[in-house]
PDB file of C-alpha atoms in Angstrom:
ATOM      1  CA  UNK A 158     160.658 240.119 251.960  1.00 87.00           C
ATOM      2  CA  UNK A 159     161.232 237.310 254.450  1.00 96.00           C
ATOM      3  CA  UNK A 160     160.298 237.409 257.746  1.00 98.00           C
ATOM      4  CA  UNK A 161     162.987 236.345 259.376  1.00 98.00           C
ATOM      5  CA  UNK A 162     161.827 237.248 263.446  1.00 98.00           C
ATOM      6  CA  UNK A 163     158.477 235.074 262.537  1.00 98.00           C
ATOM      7  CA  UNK A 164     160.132 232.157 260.833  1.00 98.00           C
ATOM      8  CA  UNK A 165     162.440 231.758 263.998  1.00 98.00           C
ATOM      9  CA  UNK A 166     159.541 232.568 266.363  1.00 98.00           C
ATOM     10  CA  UNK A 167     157.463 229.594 264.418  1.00 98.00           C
ATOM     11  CA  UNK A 168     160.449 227.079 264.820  1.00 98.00           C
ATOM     12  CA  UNK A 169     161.299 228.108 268.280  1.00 97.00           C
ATOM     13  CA  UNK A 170     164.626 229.424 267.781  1.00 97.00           C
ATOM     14  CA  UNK A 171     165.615 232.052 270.303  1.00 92.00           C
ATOM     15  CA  UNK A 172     168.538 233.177 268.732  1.00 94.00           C
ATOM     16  CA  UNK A 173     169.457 233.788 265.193  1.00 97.00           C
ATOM     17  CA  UNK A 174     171.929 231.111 263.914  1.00 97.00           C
ATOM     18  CA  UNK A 175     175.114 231.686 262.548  1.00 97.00           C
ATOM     19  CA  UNK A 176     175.740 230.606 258.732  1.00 98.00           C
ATOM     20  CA  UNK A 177     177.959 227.644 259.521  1.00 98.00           C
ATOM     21  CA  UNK A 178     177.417 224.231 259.988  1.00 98.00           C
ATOM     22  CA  UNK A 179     176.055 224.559 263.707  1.00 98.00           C
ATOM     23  CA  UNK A 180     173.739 226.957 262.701  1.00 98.00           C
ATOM     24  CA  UNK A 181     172.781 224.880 259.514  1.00 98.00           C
ATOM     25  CA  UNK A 182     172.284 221.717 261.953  1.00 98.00           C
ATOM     26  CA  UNK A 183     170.345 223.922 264.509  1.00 98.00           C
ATOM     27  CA  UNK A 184     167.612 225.059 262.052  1.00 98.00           C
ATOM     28  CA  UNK A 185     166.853 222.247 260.120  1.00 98.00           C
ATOM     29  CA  UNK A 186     166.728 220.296 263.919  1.00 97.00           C
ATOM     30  CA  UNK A 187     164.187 223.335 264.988  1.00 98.00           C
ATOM     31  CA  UNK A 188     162.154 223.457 261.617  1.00 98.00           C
ATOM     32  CA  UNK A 189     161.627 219.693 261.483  1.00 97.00           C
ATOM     33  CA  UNK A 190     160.801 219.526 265.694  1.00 97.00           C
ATOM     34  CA  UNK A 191     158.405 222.559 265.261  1.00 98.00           C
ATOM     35  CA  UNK A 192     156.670 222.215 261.234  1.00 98.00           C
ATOM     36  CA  UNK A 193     154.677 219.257 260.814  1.00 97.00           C
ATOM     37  CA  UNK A 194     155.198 216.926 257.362  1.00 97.00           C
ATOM     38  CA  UNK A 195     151.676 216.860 255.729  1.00 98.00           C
ATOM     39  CA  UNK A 196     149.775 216.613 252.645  1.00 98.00           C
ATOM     40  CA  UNK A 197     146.031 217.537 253.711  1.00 98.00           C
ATOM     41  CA  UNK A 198     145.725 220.235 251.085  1.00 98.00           C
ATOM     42  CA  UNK A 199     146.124 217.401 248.235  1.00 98.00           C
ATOM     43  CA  UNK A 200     143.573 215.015 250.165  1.00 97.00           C
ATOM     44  CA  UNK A 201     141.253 217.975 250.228  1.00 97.00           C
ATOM     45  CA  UNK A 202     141.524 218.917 246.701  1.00 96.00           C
ATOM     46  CA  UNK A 203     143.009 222.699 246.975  1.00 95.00           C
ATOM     47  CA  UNK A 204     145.876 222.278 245.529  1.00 93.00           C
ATOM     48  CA  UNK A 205     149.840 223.223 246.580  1.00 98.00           C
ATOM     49  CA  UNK A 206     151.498 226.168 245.695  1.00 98.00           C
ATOM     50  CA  UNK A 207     155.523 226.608 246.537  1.00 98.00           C
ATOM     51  CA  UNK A 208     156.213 229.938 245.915  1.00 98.00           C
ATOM     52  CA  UNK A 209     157.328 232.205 248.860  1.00 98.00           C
ATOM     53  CA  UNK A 210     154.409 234.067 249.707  1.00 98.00           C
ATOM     54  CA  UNK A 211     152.220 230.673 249.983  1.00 98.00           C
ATOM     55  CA  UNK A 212     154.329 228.598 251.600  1.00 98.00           C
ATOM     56  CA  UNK A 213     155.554 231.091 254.220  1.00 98.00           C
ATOM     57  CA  UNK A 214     151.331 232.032 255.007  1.00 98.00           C
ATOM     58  CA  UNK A 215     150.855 228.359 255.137  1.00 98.00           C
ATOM     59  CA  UNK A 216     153.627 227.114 256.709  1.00 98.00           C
ATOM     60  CA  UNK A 217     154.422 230.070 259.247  1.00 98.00           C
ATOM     61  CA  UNK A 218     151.274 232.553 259.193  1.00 98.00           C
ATOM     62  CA  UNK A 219     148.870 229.783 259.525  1.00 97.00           C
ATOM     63  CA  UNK A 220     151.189 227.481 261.206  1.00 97.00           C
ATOM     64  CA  UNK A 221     150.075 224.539 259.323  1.00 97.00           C
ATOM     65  CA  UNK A 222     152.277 221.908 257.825  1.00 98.00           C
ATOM     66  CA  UNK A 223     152.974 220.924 254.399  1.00 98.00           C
ATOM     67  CA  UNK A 224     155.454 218.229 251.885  1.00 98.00           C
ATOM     68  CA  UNK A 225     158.846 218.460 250.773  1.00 98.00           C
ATOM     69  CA  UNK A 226     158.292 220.954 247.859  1.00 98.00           C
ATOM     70  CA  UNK A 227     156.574 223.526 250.801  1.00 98.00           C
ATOM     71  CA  UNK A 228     159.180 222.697 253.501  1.00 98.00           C
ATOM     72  CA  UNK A 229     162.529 223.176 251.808  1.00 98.00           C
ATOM     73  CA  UNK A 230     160.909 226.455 249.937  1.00 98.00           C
ATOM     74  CA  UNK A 231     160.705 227.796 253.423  1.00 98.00           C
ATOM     75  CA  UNK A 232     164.214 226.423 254.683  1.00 98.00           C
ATOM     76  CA  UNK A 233     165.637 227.672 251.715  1.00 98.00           C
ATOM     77  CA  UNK A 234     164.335 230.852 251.968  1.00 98.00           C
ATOM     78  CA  UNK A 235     165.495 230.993 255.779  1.00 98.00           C
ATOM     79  CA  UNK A 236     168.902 230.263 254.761  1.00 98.00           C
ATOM     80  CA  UNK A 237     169.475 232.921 252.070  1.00 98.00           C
ATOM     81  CA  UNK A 238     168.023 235.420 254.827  1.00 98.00           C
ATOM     82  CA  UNK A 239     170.766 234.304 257.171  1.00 98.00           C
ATOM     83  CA  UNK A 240     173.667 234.846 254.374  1.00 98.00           C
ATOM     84  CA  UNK A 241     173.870 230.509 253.618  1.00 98.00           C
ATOM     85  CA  UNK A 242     174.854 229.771 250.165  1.00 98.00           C
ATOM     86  CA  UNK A 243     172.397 227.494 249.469  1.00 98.00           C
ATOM     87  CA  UNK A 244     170.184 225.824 245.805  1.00 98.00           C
ATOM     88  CA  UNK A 245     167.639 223.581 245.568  1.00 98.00           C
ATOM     89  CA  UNK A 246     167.924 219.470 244.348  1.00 98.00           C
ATOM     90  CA  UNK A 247     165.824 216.667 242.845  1.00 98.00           C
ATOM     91  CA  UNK A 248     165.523 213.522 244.265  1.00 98.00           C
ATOM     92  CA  UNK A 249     164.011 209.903 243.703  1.00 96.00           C
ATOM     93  CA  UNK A 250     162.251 208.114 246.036  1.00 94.00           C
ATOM     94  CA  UNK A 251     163.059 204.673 246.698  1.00 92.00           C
ATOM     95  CA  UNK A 252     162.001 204.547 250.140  1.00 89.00           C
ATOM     96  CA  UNK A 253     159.090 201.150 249.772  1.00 82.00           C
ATOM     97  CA  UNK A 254     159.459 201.489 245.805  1.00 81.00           C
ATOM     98  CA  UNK A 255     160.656 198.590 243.600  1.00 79.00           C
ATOM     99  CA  UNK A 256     160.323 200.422 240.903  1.00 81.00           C
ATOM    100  CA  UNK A 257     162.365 203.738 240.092  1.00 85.00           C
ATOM    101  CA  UNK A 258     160.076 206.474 240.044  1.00 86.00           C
ATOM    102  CA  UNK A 259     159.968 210.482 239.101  1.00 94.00           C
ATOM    103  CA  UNK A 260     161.688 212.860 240.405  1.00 96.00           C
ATOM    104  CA  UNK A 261     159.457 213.801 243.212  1.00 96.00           C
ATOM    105  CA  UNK A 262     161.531 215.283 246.596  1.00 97.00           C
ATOM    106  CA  UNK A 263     163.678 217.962 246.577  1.00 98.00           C
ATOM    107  CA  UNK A 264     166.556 219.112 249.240  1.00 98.00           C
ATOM    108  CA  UNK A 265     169.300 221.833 249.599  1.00 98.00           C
ATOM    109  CA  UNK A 266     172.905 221.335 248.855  1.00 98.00           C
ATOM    110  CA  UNK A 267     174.245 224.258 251.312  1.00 98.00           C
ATOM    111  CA  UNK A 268     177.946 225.362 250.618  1.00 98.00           C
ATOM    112  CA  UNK A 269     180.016 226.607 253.926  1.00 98.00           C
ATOM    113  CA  UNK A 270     183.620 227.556 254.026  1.00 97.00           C
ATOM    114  CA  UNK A 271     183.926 225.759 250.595  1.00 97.00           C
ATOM    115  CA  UNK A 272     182.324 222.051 251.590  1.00 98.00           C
ATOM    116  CA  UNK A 273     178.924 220.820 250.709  1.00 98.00           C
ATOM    117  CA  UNK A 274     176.214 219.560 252.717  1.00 98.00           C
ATOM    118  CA  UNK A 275     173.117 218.451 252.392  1.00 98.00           C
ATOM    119  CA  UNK A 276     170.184 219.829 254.328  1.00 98.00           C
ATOM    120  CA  UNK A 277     166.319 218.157 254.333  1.00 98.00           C
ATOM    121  CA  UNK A 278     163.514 219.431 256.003  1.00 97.00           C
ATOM    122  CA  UNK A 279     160.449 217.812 253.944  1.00 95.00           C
ATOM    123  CA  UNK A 280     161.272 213.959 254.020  1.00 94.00           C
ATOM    124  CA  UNK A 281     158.532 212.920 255.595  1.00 89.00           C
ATOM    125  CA  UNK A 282     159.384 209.366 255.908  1.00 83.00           C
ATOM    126  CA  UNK A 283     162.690 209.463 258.449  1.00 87.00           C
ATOM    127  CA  UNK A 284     164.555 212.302 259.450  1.00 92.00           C
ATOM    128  CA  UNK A 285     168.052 212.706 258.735  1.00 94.00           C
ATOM    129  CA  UNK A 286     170.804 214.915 260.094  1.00 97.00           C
ATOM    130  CA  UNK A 287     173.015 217.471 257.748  1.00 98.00           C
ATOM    131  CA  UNK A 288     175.484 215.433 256.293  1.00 98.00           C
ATOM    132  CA  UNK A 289     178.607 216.517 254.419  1.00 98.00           C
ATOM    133  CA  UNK A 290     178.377 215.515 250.513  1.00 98.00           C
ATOM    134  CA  UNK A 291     181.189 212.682 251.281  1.00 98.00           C
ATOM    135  CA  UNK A 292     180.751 209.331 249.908  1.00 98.00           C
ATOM    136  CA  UNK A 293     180.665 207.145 253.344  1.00 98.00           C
ATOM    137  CA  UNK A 294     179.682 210.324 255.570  1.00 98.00           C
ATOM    138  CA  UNK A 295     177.112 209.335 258.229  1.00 98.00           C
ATOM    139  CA  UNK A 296     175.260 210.587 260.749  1.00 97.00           C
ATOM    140  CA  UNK A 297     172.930 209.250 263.848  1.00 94.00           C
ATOM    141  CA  UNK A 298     169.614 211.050 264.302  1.00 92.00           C
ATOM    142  CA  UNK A 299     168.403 211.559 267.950  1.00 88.00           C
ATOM    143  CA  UNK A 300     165.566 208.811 267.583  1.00 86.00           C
ATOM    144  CA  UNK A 301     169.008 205.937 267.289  1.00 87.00           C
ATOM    145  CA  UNK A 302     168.709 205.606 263.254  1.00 90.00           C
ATOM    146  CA  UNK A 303     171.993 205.979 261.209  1.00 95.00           C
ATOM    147  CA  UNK A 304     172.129 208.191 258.075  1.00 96.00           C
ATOM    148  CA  UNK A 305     174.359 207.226 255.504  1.00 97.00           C
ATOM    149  CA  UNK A 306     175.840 209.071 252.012  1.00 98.00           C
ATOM    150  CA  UNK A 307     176.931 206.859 249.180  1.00 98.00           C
ATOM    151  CA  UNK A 308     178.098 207.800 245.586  1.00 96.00           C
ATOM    152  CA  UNK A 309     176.325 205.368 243.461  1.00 88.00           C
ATOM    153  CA  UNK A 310     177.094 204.966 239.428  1.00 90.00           C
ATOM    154  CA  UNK A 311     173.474 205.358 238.644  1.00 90.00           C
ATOM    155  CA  UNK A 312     171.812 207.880 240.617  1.00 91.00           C
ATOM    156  CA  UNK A 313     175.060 210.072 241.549  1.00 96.00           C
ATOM    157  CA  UNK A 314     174.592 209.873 245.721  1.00 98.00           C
ATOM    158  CA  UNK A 315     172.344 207.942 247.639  1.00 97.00           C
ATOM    159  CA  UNK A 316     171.210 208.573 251.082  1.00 97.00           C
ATOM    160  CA  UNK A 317     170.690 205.222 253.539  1.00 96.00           C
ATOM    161  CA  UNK A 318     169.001 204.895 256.441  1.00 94.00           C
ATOM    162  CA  UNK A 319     169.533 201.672 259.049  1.00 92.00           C
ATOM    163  CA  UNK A 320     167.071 201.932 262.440  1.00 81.00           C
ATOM    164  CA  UNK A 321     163.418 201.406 263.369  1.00 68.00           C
ATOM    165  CA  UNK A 322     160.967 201.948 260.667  1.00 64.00           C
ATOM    166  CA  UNK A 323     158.240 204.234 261.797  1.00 59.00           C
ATOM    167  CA  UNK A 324     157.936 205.676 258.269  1.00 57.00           C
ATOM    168  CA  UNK A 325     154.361 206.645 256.472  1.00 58.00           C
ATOM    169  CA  UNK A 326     155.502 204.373 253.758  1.00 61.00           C
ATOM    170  CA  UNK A 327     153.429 201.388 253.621  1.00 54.00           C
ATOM    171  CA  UNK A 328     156.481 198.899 252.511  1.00 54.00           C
ATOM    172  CA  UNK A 329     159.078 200.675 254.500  1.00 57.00           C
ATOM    173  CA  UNK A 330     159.883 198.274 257.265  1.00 55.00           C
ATOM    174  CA  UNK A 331     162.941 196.152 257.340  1.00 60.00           C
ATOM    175  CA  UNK A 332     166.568 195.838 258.673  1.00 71.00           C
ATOM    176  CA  UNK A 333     169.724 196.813 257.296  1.00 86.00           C
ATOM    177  CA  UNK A 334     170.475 199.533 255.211  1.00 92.00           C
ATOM    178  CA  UNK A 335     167.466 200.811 253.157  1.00 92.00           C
ATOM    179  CA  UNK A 336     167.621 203.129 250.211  1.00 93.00           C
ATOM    180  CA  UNK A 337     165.581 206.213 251.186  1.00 94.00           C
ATOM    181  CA  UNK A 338     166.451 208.682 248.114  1.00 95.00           C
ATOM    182  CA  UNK A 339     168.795 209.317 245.171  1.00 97.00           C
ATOM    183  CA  UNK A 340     170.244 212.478 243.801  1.00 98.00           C
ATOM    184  CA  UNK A 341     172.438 214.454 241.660  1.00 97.00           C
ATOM    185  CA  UNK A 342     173.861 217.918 241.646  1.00 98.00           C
ATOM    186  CA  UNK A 343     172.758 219.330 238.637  1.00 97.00           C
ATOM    187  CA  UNK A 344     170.692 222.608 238.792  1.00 98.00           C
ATOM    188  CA  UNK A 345     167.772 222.518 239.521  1.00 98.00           C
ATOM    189  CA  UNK A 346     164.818 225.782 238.481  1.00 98.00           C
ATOM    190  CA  UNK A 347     161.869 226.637 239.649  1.00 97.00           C
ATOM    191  CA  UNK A 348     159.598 225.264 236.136  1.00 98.00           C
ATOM    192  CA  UNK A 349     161.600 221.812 237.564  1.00 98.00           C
ATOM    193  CA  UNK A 350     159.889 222.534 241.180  1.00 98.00           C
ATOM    194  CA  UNK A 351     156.597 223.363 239.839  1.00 98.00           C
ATOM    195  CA  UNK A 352     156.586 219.788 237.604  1.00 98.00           C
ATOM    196  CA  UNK A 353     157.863 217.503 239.993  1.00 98.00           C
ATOM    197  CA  UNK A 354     155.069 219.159 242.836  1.00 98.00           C
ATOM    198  CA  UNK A 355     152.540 219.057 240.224  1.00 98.00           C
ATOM    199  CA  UNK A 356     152.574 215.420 239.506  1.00 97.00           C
ATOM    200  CA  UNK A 357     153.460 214.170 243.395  1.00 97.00           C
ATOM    201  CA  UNK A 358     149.999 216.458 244.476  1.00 97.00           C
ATOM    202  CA  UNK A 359     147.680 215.170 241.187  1.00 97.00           C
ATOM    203  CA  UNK A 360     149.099 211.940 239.794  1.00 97.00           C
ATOM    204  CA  UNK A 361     147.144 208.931 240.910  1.00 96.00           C
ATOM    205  CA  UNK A 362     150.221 206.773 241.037  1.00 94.00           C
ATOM    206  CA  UNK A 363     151.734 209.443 243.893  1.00 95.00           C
ATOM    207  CA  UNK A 364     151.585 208.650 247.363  1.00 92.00           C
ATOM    208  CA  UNK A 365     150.121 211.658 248.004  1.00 96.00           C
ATOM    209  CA  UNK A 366     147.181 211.206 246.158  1.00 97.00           C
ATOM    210  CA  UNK A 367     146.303 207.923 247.758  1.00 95.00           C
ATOM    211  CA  UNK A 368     147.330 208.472 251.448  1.00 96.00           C
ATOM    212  CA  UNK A 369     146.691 210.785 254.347  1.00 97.00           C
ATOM    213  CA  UNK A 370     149.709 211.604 255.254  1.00 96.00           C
ATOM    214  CA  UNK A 371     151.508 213.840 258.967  1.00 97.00           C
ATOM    215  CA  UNK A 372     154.528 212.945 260.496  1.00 95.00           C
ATOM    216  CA  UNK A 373     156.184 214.754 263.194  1.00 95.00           C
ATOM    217  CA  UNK A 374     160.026 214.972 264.537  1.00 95.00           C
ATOM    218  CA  UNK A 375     159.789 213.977 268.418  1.00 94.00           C
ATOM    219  CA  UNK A 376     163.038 215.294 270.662  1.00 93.00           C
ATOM    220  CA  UNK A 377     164.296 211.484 270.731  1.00 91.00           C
ATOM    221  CA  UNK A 378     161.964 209.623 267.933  1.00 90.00           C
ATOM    222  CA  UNK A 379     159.220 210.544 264.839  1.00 91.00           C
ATOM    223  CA  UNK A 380     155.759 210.094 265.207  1.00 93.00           C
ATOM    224  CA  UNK A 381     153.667 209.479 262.050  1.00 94.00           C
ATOM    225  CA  UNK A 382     149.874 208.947 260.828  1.00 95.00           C
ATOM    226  CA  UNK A 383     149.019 207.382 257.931  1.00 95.00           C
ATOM    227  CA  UNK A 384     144.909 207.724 256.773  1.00 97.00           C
ATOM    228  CA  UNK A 385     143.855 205.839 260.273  1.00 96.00           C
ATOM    229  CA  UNK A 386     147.168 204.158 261.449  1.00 95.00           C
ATOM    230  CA  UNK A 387     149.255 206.226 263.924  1.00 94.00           C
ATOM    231  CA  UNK A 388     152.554 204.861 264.969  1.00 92.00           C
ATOM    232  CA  UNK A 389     155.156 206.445 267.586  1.00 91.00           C
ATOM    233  CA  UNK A 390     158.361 206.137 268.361  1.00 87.00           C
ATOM    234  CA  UNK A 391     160.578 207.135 270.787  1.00 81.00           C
ATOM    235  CA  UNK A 392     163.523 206.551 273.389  1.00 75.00           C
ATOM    236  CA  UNK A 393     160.802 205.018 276.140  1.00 79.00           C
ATOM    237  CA  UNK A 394     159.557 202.713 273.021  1.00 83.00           C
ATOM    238  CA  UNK A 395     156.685 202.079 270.186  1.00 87.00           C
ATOM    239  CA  UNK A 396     153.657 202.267 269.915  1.00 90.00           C
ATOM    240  CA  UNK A 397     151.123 201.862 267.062  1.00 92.00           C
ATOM    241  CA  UNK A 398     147.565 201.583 266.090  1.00 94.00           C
ATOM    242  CA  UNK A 399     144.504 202.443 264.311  1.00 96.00           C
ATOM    243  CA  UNK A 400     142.168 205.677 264.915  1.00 97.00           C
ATOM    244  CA  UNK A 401     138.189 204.000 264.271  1.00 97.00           C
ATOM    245  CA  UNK A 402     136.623 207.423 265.865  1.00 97.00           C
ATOM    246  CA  UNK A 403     136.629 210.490 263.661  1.00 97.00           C
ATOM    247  CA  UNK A 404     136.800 212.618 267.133  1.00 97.00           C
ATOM    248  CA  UNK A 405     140.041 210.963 268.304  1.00 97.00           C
ATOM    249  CA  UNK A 406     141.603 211.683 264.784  1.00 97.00           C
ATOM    250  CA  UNK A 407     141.125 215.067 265.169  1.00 97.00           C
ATOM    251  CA  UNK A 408     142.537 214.919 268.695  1.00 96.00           C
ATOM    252  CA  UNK A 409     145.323 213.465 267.621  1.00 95.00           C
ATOM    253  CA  UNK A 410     146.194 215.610 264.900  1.00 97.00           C
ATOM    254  CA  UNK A 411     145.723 218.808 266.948  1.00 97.00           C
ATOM    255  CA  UNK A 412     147.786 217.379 270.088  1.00 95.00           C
ATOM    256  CA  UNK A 413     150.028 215.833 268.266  1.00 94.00           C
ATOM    257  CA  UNK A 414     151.164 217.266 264.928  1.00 96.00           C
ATOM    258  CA  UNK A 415     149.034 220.828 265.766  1.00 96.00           C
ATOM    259  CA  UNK A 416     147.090 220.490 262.902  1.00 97.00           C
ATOM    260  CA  UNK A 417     143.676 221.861 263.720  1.00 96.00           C
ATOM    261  CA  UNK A 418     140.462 220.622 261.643  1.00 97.00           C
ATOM    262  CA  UNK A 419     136.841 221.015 261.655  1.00 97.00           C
ATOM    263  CA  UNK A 420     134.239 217.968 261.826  1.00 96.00           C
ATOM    264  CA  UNK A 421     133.663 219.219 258.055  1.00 97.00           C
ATOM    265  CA  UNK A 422     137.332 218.693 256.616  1.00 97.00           C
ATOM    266  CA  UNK A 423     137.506 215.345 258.619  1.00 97.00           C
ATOM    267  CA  UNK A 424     134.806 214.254 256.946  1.00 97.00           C
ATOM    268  CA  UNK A 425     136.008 215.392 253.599  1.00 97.00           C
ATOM    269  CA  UNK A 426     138.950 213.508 254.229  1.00 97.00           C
ATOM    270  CA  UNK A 427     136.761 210.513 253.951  1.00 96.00           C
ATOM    271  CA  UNK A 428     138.462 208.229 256.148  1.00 97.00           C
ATOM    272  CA  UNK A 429     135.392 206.880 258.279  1.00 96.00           C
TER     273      UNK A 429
END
C-alpha cells in the first residue's frame, strides 16, 4: 500500500491535492523542490531497482534521491493514490546528444477531465512545468526558462527548452531552442521500464555510468553537480565551479541536495 501521509510529508505538501491540473502542477512543483535527481547508487555499484517498495524506501523512507526511472515510479504511484488517471512513457534523450540514442527517460501522460498532460519529475537536466499534450503548448518554469511541446514526424512530440543552461549535461549549453527529449504515446510495461533502467544504470555508453550526477530544483533556479563541477542558478544570478576538497563535496551534497555520505562512499566515488 502507498503511503500517502509520508509521501506528502517528504515533499512538503500540507494539504492533499486535488486530482486536477492544480493539484497535478502542485505535486510535481513539491516533489521536484523537495527529492533530489541523483544517480550515486550506479556510481557505487549497487544497482537500481524501480519497483514500489524500493523506490518509495529509497526515495521517501531514506529520503535519498534517485533518476528518472525511481522518480516518476514514485510520482506515479502518488497520483493513482490521489484518484489521477495516469501511465507511464518512453523517451529519448537528445539533450547534448548528436546522435539518437535508446530509449532511456520515462514520464507520465496524466489524463484530467478528458485532456492530456504531461508530468516529469526525473529529468534531471532542466525542469519543466506540466504541459498540456498540444503541439505549440508552452510553459515558463520559475528559474525564467521556456518549455515548449512540438509534434514532430519522427519522434511523435518533442519537448524544447530555451533559457540558461545549468544542466549536468556536459554539451548542453547554448541559445535558442534546444531539443531536450522525444516521445510517443504508445504503452509502455513494466519489462519496458526494467530494460531501458537496466542499460541507462550498466551500459558504459550511459551517462550514468560515466558521471556523478545531483541536481536540485531551487524556488527560482536549479542547482546541479556534476563529478567535481557544481553550478547554480538562480533569480540573484550564477555561479559555478569546481569542488578540489573531498570534505567540501560532502558539504555540499548534504547542504545542498541533502544527500548525506560517509568519508568511505566519497572515496568510493573516486573523484579525488
Amino acid at each position: 500500500m502507498f503511503d500517502l501521509t509520508a509521501y506528502l510529508a517528504r515533499i512538503d505538501l500540507p494539504e492533499t491535492p486535488v486530482a486536477d491540473v492544480d493539484g497535478l502542477a502542485a505535486l510535481q512543483r513539491a516533489h521536484r523542490l523537495a527529492i533530489p535527481f541523483e544517480n550515486l547508487d550506479v556510481k557505487l555499484g549497487r544497482g537500481v531497482a524501480i519497483d514500489s517498495a524500493s523506490v518509495f524506501d529509497k526515495l521517501v523512507t531514506r529520503r535519498r534521491g534517485g533518476y528518472c526511472f525511481e522518480q516518476n515510479r514514485l510520482l506515479l504511484d502518488a497520483l493513482a493514490a490521489l484518484g489521477f488517471a495516469a501511465r507511464p512513457l518512453l523517451a529519448r534523450v537528445w539533450l547534448g546528444m548528436t546522435e539518437p540514442q535508446p530509449l532511456t527517460h520515462t514520464l507520465s501522460l496524466v489524463t484530467i477531465a478528458g485532456s492530456d498532460w504531461i508530468a516529469d519529475a526525473g529529468f534531471g537536466g532542466s525542469y519543466a512545468p506540466i504541459l498540456p499534450l498540444v503541439d505549440g503548448a508552452e510553459a515558463e518554469a520559475p528559474d525564467g526558462s521556456r518549455h515548449r511541446l512540438e509534434q514532430n514526424d519522427d519522434y511523435g512530440w518533442m519537448l524544447l527548452r530555451e533559457g540558461v543552461a545549468v544542466s549536468t549535461v556536459p554539451g548542453a549549453a547554448g541559445t535558442g531552442w534546444q531539443q531536450q527529449y522525444s516521445f510517443d504515446l504508445r504503452a509502455v510495461y513494466d519489462g519496458d521500464l526494467e530494460t531501458g533502467n537496466w542499460w541507462t544504470s550498466t551500459s558504459p555508453d550511459s551517462r550514468f555510468t560515466q558521471l556523478t550526477i545531483a541536481s536540485i530544483v531551487l524556488p527560482f533556479g536549479f542547482a546541479t553537480l556534476a563529478d567535481r563541477n557544481y553550478r547554480r542558478h538562480s533569480s540573484e544570478g550564477t555561479t559555478s565551479g569546481e569542488i578540489t576538497d573531498p570534505r567540501v563535496y560532502r558539504i555540499r551534497m548534504s547542504l545542498m541536495f541533502g544527500i548525506d555520505l560517509s568519508t568511505e562512499e566519497i572515496a568510493e566515488l573516486a573523484l579525488f
